[in-house]
Every structure is written in C-alpha cells, then in structure tokens.
XYZ file of C-alpha atoms in Angstrom:
403
model
C -23.651 95.317 11.523
C -25.381 95.151 8.114
C -24.751 91.504 7.740
C -25.941 90.698 11.698
C -28.983 92.849 10.812
C -29.686 90.739 7.211
C -29.318 87.079 9.281
C -31.992 88.161 11.966
C -34.143 89.167 9.103
C -33.402 85.894 7.665
C -34.369 84.075 10.844
C -37.429 85.996 11.538
C -38.985 85.399 7.997
C -38.195 81.546 8.429
C -40.004 81.246 11.760
C -43.012 83.326 10.034
C -43.502 80.858 7.222
C -45.376 77.817 8.699
C -44.077 74.269 8.293
C -45.441 72.182 5.507
C -48.034 69.427 6.708
C -47.403 66.161 6.404
C -48.991 64.275 3.530
C -52.335 62.513 4.396
C -51.917 58.755 4.148
C -55.112 56.836 3.291
C -55.893 53.974 5.823
C -55.977 51.605 2.757
C -52.427 52.406 1.914
C -51.039 51.653 5.357
C -52.591 48.889 7.284
C -51.586 47.043 10.356
C -53.564 44.086 11.765
C -53.129 41.286 14.375
C -54.260 37.752 12.856
C -54.678 34.761 14.918
C -54.155 31.374 13.642
C -57.123 29.211 13.768
C -57.584 26.494 16.541
C -59.256 23.186 16.804
C -61.029 24.593 19.992
C -60.701 27.224 22.444
C -57.384 27.245 24.111
C -56.223 26.385 27.469
C -54.438 28.573 29.963
C -50.412 27.774 28.847
C -51.502 26.667 25.505
C -49.784 28.103 22.393
C -51.536 30.641 20.482
C -50.267 31.816 17.128
C -50.555 35.222 16.012
C -49.237 37.062 13.062
C -48.736 40.773 12.997
C -49.397 41.868 9.614
C -48.802 45.286 7.495
C -49.897 46.030 4.078
C -48.190 49.127 2.665
C -48.728 51.094 -0.716
C -46.045 53.993 0.820
C -42.336 54.198 0.109
C -40.638 53.530 3.830
C -37.200 54.919 4.875
C -37.221 53.568 8.272
C -39.631 51.509 10.653
C -39.931 50.155 13.890
C -43.099 47.936 15.655
C -43.736 48.821 19.032
C -44.984 46.050 20.658
C -47.290 46.809 23.772
C -47.264 45.131 27.105
C -48.977 41.900 26.711
C -50.343 41.691 29.877
C -51.503 37.826 30.915
C -49.355 36.431 28.134
C -46.359 34.919 27.997
C -44.478 35.313 24.256
C -41.905 34.435 21.927
C -41.190 35.738 18.724
C -40.761 33.188 16.034
C -37.664 34.419 13.846
C -37.094 37.459 11.943
C -39.641 39.888 10.645
C -40.631 38.967 6.983
C -40.736 42.103 3.997
C -42.146 40.802 0.864
C -44.013 42.062 -2.384
C -47.382 40.773 -3.129
C -50.508 41.526 -5.431
C -53.450 42.073 -3.060
C -56.648 43.605 -4.106
C -55.450 44.088 -7.466
C -52.666 46.439 -6.075
C -48.557 45.464 -5.709
C -47.984 46.055 -1.893
C -45.180 45.747 0.654
C -45.908 43.211 2.865
C -44.685 43.177 7.054
C -45.099 40.033 8.972
C -43.932 39.256 12.433
C -45.110 35.953 13.862
C -45.595 35.716 17.723
C -46.220 32.569 19.908
C -48.350 33.783 22.902
C -49.255 31.607 26.199
C -52.048 32.615 28.261
C -51.411 33.068 31.917
C -54.860 33.445 32.770
C -58.500 32.202 31.880
C -61.174 34.626 30.476
C -61.735 37.111 27.485
C -58.070 38.178 27.391
C -57.416 41.364 24.975
C -54.307 41.323 22.803
C -53.645 44.964 22.841
C -52.793 47.590 19.986
C -49.325 47.222 18.317
C -47.704 50.424 16.729
C -45.731 50.495 13.459
C -43.704 53.679 13.799
C -42.662 54.503 10.185
C -40.534 57.316 8.693
C -42.121 57.520 4.939
C -40.697 59.253 1.881
C -43.003 61.729 -0.030
C -42.811 62.090 -3.621
C -40.701 65.470 -3.489
C -38.102 63.533 -1.215
C -38.988 64.889 1.862
C -39.396 62.754 4.849
C -42.058 62.468 7.480
C -43.157 60.257 10.566
C -46.449 58.323 10.269
C -47.755 55.557 13.076
C -50.082 52.748 11.885
C -51.757 50.982 14.713
C -53.744 47.651 14.865
C -56.986 47.325 16.385
C -57.019 45.625 19.692
C -58.197 42.003 19.651
C -59.906 39.368 22.101
C -59.343 35.977 22.487
C -61.169 33.202 24.661
C -59.238 31.109 27.133
C -60.451 28.331 28.965
C -58.758 27.509 32.540
C -56.702 24.428 32.465
C -58.557 20.850 33.318
C -58.880 20.227 37.141
C -57.362 16.955 36.774
C -54.300 18.155 34.627
C -52.063 17.280 36.944
C -49.134 19.298 39.089
C -47.119 20.028 35.714
C -49.468 21.046 32.930
C -47.715 20.216 29.611
C -49.911 21.143 26.409
C -47.828 20.704 23.304
C -48.869 19.984 19.792
C -46.887 16.976 19.483
C -44.337 15.241 21.653
C -41.929 12.444 21.608
C -39.101 10.927 23.711
C -36.294 8.179 23.939
C -35.049 6.545 27.009
C -32.063 4.540 26.695
C -29.150 2.815 28.887
C -25.849 2.997 27.845
C -25.699 -1.047 28.815
C -27.931 -3.531 30.396
C -28.535 -2.358 33.998
C -29.502 -5.571 35.186
C -26.288 -7.306 33.965
C -23.691 -4.728 35.443
C -20.082 -5.890 36.274
C -18.552 -5.471 39.663
C -18.749 -1.897 40.706
C -19.710 -0.700 37.211
C -21.777 2.343 36.477
C -24.980 2.252 33.935
C -26.026 5.439 32.399
C -29.770 6.542 31.610
C -30.320 9.019 29.006
C -33.958 10.512 28.566
C -34.767 12.826 25.956
C -38.075 14.766 25.359
C -38.870 16.839 22.119
C -42.130 19.002 22.326
C -43.564 21.180 19.641
C -45.581 24.378 20.553
C -43.641 24.929 23.796
C -40.714 27.053 25.111
C -37.850 25.307 26.712
C -38.571 26.241 30.359
C -42.458 24.964 30.095
C -40.991 21.433 30.098
C -40.913 19.379 33.195
C -38.120 19.299 35.750
C -36.179 15.652 36.016
C -37.864 12.798 37.761
C -36.193 11.949 40.919
C -34.401 8.401 40.301
C -33.737 7.591 43.453
C -33.959 4.523 46.001
C -32.261 3.296 49.316
C -30.298 0.498 47.498
C -29.061 2.741 44.407
C -26.703 5.086 44.072
C -27.775 7.930 41.383
C -25.926 10.951 39.984
C -28.154 13.466 37.861
C -25.822 15.380 35.155
C -26.826 19.062 34.555
C -29.719 19.084 32.350
C -29.715 20.419 28.724
C -32.496 22.390 27.448
C -32.730 24.275 23.845
C -35.312 25.680 21.496
C -35.723 25.584 17.825
C -37.846 28.452 16.395
C -40.209 27.568 13.388
C -43.119 29.287 11.948
C -45.550 26.784 13.572
C -43.786 27.637 17.123
C -40.997 26.863 19.074
C -39.711 23.070 19.507
C -38.244 22.395 22.353
C -35.838 19.964 23.798
C -34.609 18.734 27.143
C -32.295 15.950 28.221
C -31.624 14.422 31.073
C -28.968 11.718 32.061
C -28.313 9.604 35.675
C -25.162 7.350 36.436
C -26.508 4.586 38.540
C -25.256 1.481 40.408
C -26.413 -0.590 43.029
C -25.084 -0.233 46.574
C -24.717 -3.549 47.139
C -24.547 -6.950 45.395
C -28.358 -7.223 46.137
C -30.550 -6.556 42.868
C -33.061 -3.741 43.182
C -35.940 -2.370 40.569
C -36.501 1.181 39.882
C -40.122 2.040 39.709
C -41.685 3.539 36.472
C -42.313 6.999 36.215
C -45.260 8.885 34.344
C -45.272 12.402 32.622
C -48.858 13.152 31.412
C -49.041 15.847 28.673
C -52.000 17.183 26.674
C -52.300 16.719 22.997
C -53.716 19.908 21.796
C -54.248 18.487 17.993
C -56.515 15.937 19.599
C -57.564 17.672 22.410
C -56.545 14.448 24.744
C -54.247 13.360 27.752
C -51.208 11.218 26.751
C -48.895 9.734 29.063
C -44.918 9.306 28.821
C -43.982 6.372 30.871
C -40.214 5.925 31.521
C -40.367 1.964 32.203
C -39.518 0.110 35.377
C -35.855 -1.346 35.210
C -34.008 -4.100 37.245
C -30.740 -2.901 38.597
C -27.970 -5.443 39.639
C -24.703 -6.708 39.189
C -24.405 -9.935 37.007
C -22.200 -11.583 39.454
C -23.595 -11.728 43.213
C -20.840 -11.141 45.673
C -19.980 -14.340 47.673
C -21.340 -15.157 51.178
C -19.255 -13.494 54.202
C -16.963 -15.706 55.660
C -18.639 -18.240 58.452
C -19.277 -21.237 56.002
C -22.623 -22.667 55.291
C -23.826 -22.054 58.590
C -23.530 -18.436 58.606
C -25.210 -18.552 55.375
C -28.401 -19.848 56.279
C -28.358 -18.176 59.645
C -28.146 -14.541 57.443
C -30.804 -16.041 55.072
C -33.271 -17.922 57.336
C -35.952 -15.737 56.873
C -35.774 -15.922 53.033
C -35.296 -19.695 52.961
C -38.285 -19.936 55.141
C -40.688 -18.039 52.484
C -39.318 -20.040 49.842
C -39.981 -23.270 51.683
C -43.657 -21.942 52.281
C -44.000 -20.920 49.006
C -42.884 -24.337 47.747
C -45.177 -26.557 49.933
C -48.153 -24.458 48.490
C -47.429 -25.106 44.842
C -46.890 -29.108 46.363
C -50.481 -28.907 47.869
C -51.683 -27.359 44.820
C -49.935 -29.978 42.512
C -50.511 -33.277 44.035
C -49.258 -36.004 41.940
C -47.562 -33.954 39.433
C -43.729 -34.173 38.406
C -41.362 -31.560 40.152
C -41.525 -28.376 37.913
C -38.962 -26.353 36.203
C -37.977 -22.761 37.594
C -39.448 -21.235 34.517
C -42.932 -23.401 35.075
C -42.907 -22.305 38.828
C -42.734 -18.392 37.851
C -45.701 -18.793 35.199
C -47.700 -20.511 37.905
C -46.869 -18.008 40.279
C -47.786 -15.232 37.897
C -51.403 -16.934 37.491
C -52.021 -17.263 41.146
C -50.427 -13.848 42.372
C -52.812 -10.826 41.849
C -52.125 -8.337 38.967
C -50.700 -4.931 40.421
C -52.280 -2.710 38.145
C -55.973 -4.344 38.730
C -55.225 -3.915 42.916
C -54.047 -0.257 42.253
C -57.090 0.077 40.018
C -59.475 -0.923 42.872
C -57.622 1.078 45.448
C -58.112 4.243 43.623
C -61.585 3.690 42.699
C -62.295 3.189 46.168
C -60.657 6.598 47.205
C -62.866 8.319 44.046
C -59.195 9.166 42.497
C -60.132 9.338 38.882
C -56.312 10.567 37.728
C -55.032 7.725 39.510
C -57.940 5.329 38.552
C -56.865 6.285 34.810
C -52.955 5.863 35.577
C -53.591 2.109 36.567
C -56.277 1.372 33.676
C -53.348 2.571 31.373
C -51.195 -0.520 32.920
C -54.010 -2.777 32.164
C -54.416 -1.564 28.742
C -50.804 -1.685 27.379
C -50.730 -5.570 28.466
C -54.099 -6.499 26.727
C -54.650 -8.133 23.413
C -56.989 -8.882 21.303
C -61.025 -8.029 21.945
C -59.892 -7.107 25.376
C -57.500 -4.702 24.830
C -60.487 -2.690 22.262
C -62.926 -3.036 25.073
C -60.647 -1.575 27.661
C -59.387 1.365 25.344
C -62.991 2.086 24.835
C -63.608 2.378 28.314
C -60.140 4.532 28.983
C -61.161 6.861 26.020
C -64.627 7.629 27.964
C -62.707 8.163 31.028
C -60.302 10.720 29.317
C -63.643 12.658 27.843
C -64.899 12.832 31.216
C -61.754 14.164 32.669
C -60.501 16.206 29.673
C -62.756 16.835 26.871
C -64.286 20.178 25.894
C -67.847 19.406 26.866
C -67.072 17.036 30.209
C -69.877 14.843 31.346
C -71.747 15.625 34.358
C -71.543 12.087 35.646
C -69.319 8.947 35.360
C -70.026 5.669 36.686
C -66.597 4.333 37.988
C -67.618 1.338 39.353
C -68.846 0.306 35.760
C -65.492 1.569 34.523
C -63.753 -0.765 37.100
C -65.585 -3.919 36.414
C -65.091 -3.613 32.619
C -61.199 -2.873 33.245
C -61.077 -6.006 35.733
C -62.921 -8.506 33.495
C -60.846 -11.719 33.117
C -58.017 -9.784 35.434
C -56.302 -11.220 38.629
C -57.264 -9.136 41.497
C -57.968 -9.779 44.986
C -61.634 -9.422 46.139
C -63.157 -6.431 47.939
C-alpha cells in the first residue's frame, strides 16, 4: 500500500514540473530557400523551369524530411537524389541540403511556387532531441502563353536530335521482302511523356506495322533527357512502286527561342524486280496500260515540239528537261498557303525551298524565313508582316505556275 502511494506521488510530481522548452534556433542557423535557375527569356507554358530547394544549417540534424507543397499549375520531375554537403559560406562551416526539380507550368500568368517545409529533428548540446520546421518563402514566376501558331503538338526543348534509318534500301526490295524503318528522337528538357506520338506511316499501296514504341528518360542536373523510338515494318501491296510522303515535327528551341523542324524524309518504296505482266500476251499488256502509254506518248510529243531538229535525248536528259519544265512543288504549296493566309503552312513550304537553295539565293531565302519566324514565334512579335513580299522573295528564280 505504501509503495502504491509512493508511485502516485512520483507521477503527480512529474506532471507538476513543466516540460523543458525546445531551444531557440536563430534564422541564420537554419534557412530554406527556393532558387530558380536563370533563363534567357520568360518561359512559355510547358517549358522547363529548373529550381533548387536549398537549406543552410548550422545545427546538428538527427532526422529530416522535406515536405513538398501541392505544386498547383505545375507538372514536376525530381532530378536525382537529395544532396548533403559541407561548405564554407559567409565565413562559417555550414551543412548544405539541395534538391533539384524540373517544373513544367501548365498555365500562363503569374504562378506561385508554394512554400516547402523541411521537418527536422535536431539534437541539442545536452543530447536532447526536439522538432523544428524550416519553411521556405513562396516564389512567383511569370509564364507566357504558348505561341498561337505553335501547332497541334507543343514541343519546347533545350536541344533535340533524331535519327531516321532503314535496315535496307526500301526502293530495291526483293520480291515479298519487308523493310524496317527506325526513328529515334532524343530531347533535353522534357519528360518522356511530352514527346509526340508516332506519325502515321500509312498509304493505300503500303502494308505497314508499327511495333510498340520505346520511351525512356535519364535524369541529370540540367533536366531530363528523354528518348522515344519508333519502328515500322513496311512493304508495298503490289509490284507497283509508291512514295511515302515526308513528315514534319516542329519543335521550339528554348535556348535560341526559335522554331525548328524535324523532317522524316520522303521515301520511295518498291520491289527491285517488277512482276511480269498477267497472261494474255502483248495485246493484254497494251490494253491494261493504255492510259499510261497515251500519257507517255503525249509527253514525248511535247518534247519533240520543244526540240525540233535535235537528236533523240537519253532518258537522263529527258528527266532533267522535265524537271526544268514542271512547276516546283514547294513553290506551288507556298503560293496556295499564302493565298489562304496560312502562315505556318507558308513557313513549311518555304523551308523546302531554303533546303534546296545554294549560294546567295539560299542566304536571301534564309533571311526572309528568319524574319517570318521572328514574327510568328519571337518574344516581341511584329504587329504586321508583308506576306506577299515574303512570297516574292522566296519565289524569285523558282519554277511556279502563274497566279
């Protein structure tokens, strides 16, 4: 009975004595900030913003946990593990905590990065442990809306490379053989899910199978480096050859603030040995190809009229002459797009003309194209652009049908 009463007295005494207050921590001994990496310009929606959550501590830390806020209006990727180092700062030896994040704004305007909380268990000089929260001040960042003419798939990247390879010559396939086309895109500054979907390599004359795409990402301090790989197996439906059209993937270079273009080149796909004509002899062959032969005869007749008294030309000479006579496809596309007032389509056609130009003509056309890019995608776009003068500059010396 006496022992029970003694225990009651001990407990009562314990509750009567107030708990020791946690030691005071000076602000300069435990600081947490959010630092935004400098950028060449105000970022667009979807463009990567790099931040570092940085803690400077002159205390003894037993346990720690960084509580991340709800990053509204941002997608985000953590770039590797947290870093703990010891550095001399402001004449003191401090413990430095760092975490790198890549943020992707999902809206335009003044966006706020809310406060992070570093929840610490600190060790006092007498060995006692106590809880202490260090909170970063919120940070505001300005974000511009994506350019109006950015296209259906907005692809802002710090750098982008690609490869387009065939495992064999698709224009010289053995009878029934299949060619494999592999396209690989690598972009710095984007998560893997931001890379575009595969283009549709389809045509009525083509059998095409797309393998499951491969996406991967490597995390670096300068942002994620993402890769996508597409692979198609293709062969013609019949012995008749076909041409797969070129495919363009526009992307925005965040380093130079300019629009650029990935071009998957046009490709002829055909069997090397054409199938023999169907049974029925020469009469059947001429009947089946009457329209083709008539067109070829008309074309040769025109050439004969154009070349009176000249010797019979070789096939290569006739092909060169036909290229000089026929209108330029890019020039025609440029005129049609300009008539509609469709500047992105005009720009796309103009790139084809620039790519095939040489010498002073290429420099003149490239300067005109750069002026159009500044109007469409520059930070301070011009209020007006003389599209007709642009077309005249691009078409100077080109083969094109009249208006």
